[in-house]
Coordinates of C-alpha atoms in Angstrom, one line a residue:
X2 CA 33.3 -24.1 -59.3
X3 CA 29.5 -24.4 -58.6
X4 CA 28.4 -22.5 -55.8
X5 CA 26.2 -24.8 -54.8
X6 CA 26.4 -28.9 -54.2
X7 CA 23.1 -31.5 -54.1
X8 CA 22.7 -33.9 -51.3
X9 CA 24.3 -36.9 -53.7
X10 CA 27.1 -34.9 -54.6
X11 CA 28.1 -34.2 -50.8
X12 CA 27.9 -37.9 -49.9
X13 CA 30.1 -38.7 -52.5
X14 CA 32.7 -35.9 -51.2
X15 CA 32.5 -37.0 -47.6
X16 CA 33.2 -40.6 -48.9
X17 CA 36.4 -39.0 -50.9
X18 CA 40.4 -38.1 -49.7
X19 CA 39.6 -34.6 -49.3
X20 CA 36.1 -34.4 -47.6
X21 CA 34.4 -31.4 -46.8
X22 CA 34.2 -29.2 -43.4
X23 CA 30.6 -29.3 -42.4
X24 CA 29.0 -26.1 -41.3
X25 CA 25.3 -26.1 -39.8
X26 CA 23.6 -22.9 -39.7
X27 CA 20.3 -23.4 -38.7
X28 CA 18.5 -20.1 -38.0
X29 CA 14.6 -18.5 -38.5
X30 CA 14.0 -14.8 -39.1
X31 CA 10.8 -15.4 -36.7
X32 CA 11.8 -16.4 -33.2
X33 CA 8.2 -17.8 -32.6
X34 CA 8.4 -21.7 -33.5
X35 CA 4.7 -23.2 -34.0
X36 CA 4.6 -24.5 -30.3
X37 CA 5.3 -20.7 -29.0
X38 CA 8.5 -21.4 -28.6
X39 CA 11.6 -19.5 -29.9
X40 CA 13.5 -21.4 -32.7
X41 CA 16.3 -22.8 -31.4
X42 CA 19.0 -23.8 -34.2
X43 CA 21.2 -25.6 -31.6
X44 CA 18.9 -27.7 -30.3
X45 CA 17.4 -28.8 -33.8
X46 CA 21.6 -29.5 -34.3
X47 CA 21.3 -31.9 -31.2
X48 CA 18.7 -33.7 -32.2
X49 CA 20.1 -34.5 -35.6
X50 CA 22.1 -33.3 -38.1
X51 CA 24.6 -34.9 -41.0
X52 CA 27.7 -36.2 -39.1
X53 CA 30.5 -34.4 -38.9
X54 CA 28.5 -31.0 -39.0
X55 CA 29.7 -28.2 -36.3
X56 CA 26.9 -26.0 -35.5
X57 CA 27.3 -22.2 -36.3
X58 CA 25.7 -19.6 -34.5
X59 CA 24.3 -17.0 -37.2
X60 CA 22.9 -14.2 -34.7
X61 CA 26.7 -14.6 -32.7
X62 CA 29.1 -15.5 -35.0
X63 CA 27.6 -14.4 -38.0
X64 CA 26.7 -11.1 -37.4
X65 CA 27.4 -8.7 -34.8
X66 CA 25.0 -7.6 -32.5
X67 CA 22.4 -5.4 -33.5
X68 CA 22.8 -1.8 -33.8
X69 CA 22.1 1.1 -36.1
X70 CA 23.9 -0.8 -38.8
X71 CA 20.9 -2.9 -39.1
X72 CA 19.8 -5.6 -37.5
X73 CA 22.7 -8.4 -38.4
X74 CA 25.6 -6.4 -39.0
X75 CA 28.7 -7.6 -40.2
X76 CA 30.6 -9.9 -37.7
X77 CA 33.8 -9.0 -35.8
X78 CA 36.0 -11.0 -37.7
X79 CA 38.1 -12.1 -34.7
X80 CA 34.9 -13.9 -33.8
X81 CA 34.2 -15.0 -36.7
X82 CA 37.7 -16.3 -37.7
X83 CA 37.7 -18.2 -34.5
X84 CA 34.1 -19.8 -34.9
X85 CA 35.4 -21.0 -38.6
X86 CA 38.7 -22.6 -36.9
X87 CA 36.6 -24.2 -34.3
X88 CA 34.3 -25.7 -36.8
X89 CA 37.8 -26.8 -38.7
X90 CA 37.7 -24.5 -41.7
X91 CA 41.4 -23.9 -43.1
X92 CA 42.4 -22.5 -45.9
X93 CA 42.9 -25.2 -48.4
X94 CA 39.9 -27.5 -47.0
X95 CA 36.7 -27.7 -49.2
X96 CA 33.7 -26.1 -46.9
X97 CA 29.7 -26.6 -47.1
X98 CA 27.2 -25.1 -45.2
X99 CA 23.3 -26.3 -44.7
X100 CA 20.5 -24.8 -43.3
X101 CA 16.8 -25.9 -42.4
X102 CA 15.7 -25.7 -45.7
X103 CA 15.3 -22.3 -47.0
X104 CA 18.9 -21.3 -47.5
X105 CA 19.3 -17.7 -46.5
X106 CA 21.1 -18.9 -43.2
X107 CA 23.4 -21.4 -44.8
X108 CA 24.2 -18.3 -48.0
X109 CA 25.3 -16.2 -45.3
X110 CA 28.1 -18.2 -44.1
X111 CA 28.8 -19.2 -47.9
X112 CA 28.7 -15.4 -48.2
X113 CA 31.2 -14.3 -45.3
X114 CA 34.2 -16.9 -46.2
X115 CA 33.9 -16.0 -50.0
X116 CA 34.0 -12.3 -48.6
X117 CA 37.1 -13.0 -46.2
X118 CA 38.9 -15.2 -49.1
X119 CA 38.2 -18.5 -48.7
X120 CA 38.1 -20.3 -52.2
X121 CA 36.3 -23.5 -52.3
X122 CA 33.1 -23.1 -50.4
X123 CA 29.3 -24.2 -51.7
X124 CA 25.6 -24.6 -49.9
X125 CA 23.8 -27.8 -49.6
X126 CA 21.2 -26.9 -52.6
X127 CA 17.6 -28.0 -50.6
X128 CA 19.2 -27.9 -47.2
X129 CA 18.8 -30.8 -44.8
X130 CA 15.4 -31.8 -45.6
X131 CA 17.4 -32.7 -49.5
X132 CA 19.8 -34.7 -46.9
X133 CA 18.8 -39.4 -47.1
X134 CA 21.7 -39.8 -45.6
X135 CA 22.1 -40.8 -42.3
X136 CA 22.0 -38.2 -39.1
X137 CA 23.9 -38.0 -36.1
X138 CA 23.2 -36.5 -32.7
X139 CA 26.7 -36.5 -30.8
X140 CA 28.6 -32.7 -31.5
X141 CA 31.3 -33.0 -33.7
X142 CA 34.5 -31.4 -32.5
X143 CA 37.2 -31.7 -35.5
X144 CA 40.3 -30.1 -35.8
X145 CA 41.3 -26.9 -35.5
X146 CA 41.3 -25.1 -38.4
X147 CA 44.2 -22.5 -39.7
X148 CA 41.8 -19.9 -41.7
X149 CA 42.3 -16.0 -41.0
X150 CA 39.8 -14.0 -42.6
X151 CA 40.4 -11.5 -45.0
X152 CA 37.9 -9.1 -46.2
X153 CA 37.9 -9.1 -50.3
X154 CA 37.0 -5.2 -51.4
X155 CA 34.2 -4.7 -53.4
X156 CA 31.9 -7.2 -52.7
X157 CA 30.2 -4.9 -49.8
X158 CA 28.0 -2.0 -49.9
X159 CA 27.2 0.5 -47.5
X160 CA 24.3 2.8 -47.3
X161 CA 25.9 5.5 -49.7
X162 CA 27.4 3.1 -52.0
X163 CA 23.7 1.2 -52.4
X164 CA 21.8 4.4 -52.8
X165 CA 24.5 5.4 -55.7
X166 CA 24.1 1.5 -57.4
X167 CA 20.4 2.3 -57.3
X168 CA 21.4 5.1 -59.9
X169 CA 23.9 3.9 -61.9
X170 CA 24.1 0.0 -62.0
X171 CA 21.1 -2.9 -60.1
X172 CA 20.4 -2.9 -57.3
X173 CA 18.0 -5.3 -56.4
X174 CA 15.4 -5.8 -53.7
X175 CA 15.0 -9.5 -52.0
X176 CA 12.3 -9.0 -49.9
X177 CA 8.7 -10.1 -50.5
X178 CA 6.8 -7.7 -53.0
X179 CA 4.5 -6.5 -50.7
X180 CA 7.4 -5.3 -48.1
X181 CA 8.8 -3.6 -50.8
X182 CA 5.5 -1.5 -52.1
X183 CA 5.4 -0.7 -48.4
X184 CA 2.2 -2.4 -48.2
X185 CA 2.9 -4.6 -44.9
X186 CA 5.8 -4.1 -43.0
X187 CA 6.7 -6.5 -40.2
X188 CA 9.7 -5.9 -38.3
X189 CA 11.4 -2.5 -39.6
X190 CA 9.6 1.1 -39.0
X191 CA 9.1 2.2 -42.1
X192 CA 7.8 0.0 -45.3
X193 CA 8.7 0.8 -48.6
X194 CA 12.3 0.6 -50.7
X195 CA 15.7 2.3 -51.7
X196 CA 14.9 4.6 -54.0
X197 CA 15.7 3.4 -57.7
X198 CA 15.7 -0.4 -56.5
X199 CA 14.0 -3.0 -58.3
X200 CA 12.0 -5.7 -56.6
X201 CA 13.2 -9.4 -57.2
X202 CA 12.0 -11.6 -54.1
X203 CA 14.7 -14.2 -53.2
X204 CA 11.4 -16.7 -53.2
X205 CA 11.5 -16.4 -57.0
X206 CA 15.3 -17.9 -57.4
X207 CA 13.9 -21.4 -56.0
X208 CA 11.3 -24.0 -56.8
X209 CA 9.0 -26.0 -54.5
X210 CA 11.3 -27.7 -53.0
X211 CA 13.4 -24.9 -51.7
X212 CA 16.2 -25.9 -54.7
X213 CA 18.0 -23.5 -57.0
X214 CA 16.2 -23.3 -60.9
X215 CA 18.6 -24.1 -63.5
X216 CA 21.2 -21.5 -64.0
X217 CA 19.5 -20.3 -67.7
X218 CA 16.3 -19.5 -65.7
X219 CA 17.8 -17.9 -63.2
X220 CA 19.8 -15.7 -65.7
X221 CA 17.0 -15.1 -67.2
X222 CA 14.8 -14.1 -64.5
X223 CA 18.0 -11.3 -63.8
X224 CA 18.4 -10.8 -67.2
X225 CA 14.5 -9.1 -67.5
X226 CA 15.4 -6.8 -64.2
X227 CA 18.9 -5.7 -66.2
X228 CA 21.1 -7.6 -63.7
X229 CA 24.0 -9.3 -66.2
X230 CA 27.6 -9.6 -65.8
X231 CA 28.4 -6.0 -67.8
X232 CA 26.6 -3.7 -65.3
X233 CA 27.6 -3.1 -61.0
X234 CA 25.2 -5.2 -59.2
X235 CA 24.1 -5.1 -55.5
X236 CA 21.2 -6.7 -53.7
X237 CA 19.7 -6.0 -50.2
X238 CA 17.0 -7.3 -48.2
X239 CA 15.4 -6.9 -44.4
X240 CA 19.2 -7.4 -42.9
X241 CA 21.8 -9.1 -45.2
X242 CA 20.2 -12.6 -44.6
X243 CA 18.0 -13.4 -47.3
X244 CA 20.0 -10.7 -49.6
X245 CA 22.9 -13.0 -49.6
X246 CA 20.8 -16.1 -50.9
X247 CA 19.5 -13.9 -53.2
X248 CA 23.5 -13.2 -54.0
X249 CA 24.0 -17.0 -54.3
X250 CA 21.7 -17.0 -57.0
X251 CA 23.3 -14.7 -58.9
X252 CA 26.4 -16.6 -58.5
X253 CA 25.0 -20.1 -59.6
X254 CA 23.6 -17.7 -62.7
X255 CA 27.2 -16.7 -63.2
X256 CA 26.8 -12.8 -62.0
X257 CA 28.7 -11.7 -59.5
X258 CA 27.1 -9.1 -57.0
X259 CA 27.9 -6.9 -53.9
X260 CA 26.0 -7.2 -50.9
X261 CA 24.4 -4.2 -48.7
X262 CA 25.0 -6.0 -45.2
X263 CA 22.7 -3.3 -43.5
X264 CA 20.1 -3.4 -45.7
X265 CA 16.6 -2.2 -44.9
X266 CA 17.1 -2.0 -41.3
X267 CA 19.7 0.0 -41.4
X268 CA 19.0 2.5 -44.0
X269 CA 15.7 2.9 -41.9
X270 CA 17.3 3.8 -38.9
X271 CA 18.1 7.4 -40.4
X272 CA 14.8 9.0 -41.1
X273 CA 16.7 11.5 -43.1
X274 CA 16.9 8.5 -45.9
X275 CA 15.0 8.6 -48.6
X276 CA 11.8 6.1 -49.1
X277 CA 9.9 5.0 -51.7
X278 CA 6.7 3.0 -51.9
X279 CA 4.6 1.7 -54.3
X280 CA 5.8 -0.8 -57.4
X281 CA 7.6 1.9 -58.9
X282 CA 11.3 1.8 -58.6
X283 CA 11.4 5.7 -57.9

């Protein structure tokens, strides 16, 4: 099944017998809107979004609270389980998530419920901006859903376990090039990478329009860093936001990958951790 679903595709599912749960994530890694204003992804739900969507709370029921885990740890998956039920996930019912555009919000909760088991679940390729269809401004409250999370092992990474990948598989680095040189370094206290990690921004997987390239360009584009199907494959970013888009991609290339949930911020929270700047890997 593709991992992913364009905007035609998902009207014709919500038209069908079996239509899709609805999940909108809305979020921004900057809290600062352009009016000065922090982002508020439940109040841009409110004032339109596809109908049927339940709003998803990334920062509460996507992540725990931050910590020295990093700065959008894994959720408590009583709270999770419960936001999925509210927003009518069950276990046998086809699930899509969309985002403002950019995708990393909307792969995270594609991420979790492949990670907890769920088996049919995809991302609006574009996000609502790809969306003609029409919007709806009333909260949807469907019915309750009957998923229980349960974790699947191997598809997470911890600190150890990326800093070992870095040596003996891919591990790959979805932040911009310049946070991973350690040239700028905008939220986390130290700039720079995992030692032995190879940069391959997130920005890269998509075109113009914030859409997915083909899958034979995006294996491609893996193919160059040594990322394929016969090697261990992990991928970090800032805090296990953008990393899991960049996971997606790999997906829709037809490579599966584990995800370091704590990612940069957490691995900088140690100072004992080892840092490495520049464009070389080492």
């Amino acid at each position: 099944m593709n991992a992913i679903i364009s905007a035609s595709e998902l009207a014709d599912a919500l038209r069908s017998e079996r239509p899709p749960v609805l999940l909108d994530v809305r979020w921004q890694l900057s809290t600062a809107a352009a009016s000065g204003q922090p982002f508020d992804g439940r109040a841009a739900y409110a004032s339109g979004h596809i109908p049927g969507a339940v709003f998803v709370d990334l920062d509460r029921e996507l992540a725990s609270a931050p910590s020295p885990r990093g700065r959008h740890p894994l959720p408590d998956l009583d709270v999770f389980g419960a936001a999925m039920r509210r927003a009518g996930v069950s276990a046998g019912t086809p699930v899509v998530a969309y985002d403002g555009g950019i995708g990393w919000a909307a792969a995270r909760a594609w991420w979790l419920l492949r990670w907890t088991g769920h088996p049919d679940v995809r991302v609006l390729d574009g996000g609502l901006p790809a969306w003609d269809g029409p919007l709806e401004t009333e909260a949807s409250a469907p019915a309750e859903g009957d998923f229980v999370p349960k974790p699947t092992e191997g598809a997470v990474l911890d600190a150890d376990g990326a800093a070992a990948l870095a040596r003996s598989g891919v591990l790959l680095d979805a932040r911009a090039g310049e946070r991973y040189r350690g040239e700028v370094e905008p939220i986390d206290p130290v700039g720079g990478h995992i030692p032995g990690a190879l940069s391959a921004p997130t920005s890269d997987n998509v075109d113009a329009d914030g859409r997915f390239r083909p899958a034979a360009e995006l294996r491609a584009r893996f193919g160059e860093l040594g990322a394929t199907r016969d090697v261990p494959v992990g991928v970090y970013c800032g805090s296990g936001v953008s990393a899991a888009h960049e996971v997606l991609a790999l997906e829709v290339a037809g490579i599966p990958a584990a995800l370091y949930v704590g990612s940069w911020s957490e691995w900088t929270s140690d100072p004992a951790r080892p840092v490495a700047v520049g464009p070389d890997p080492q």
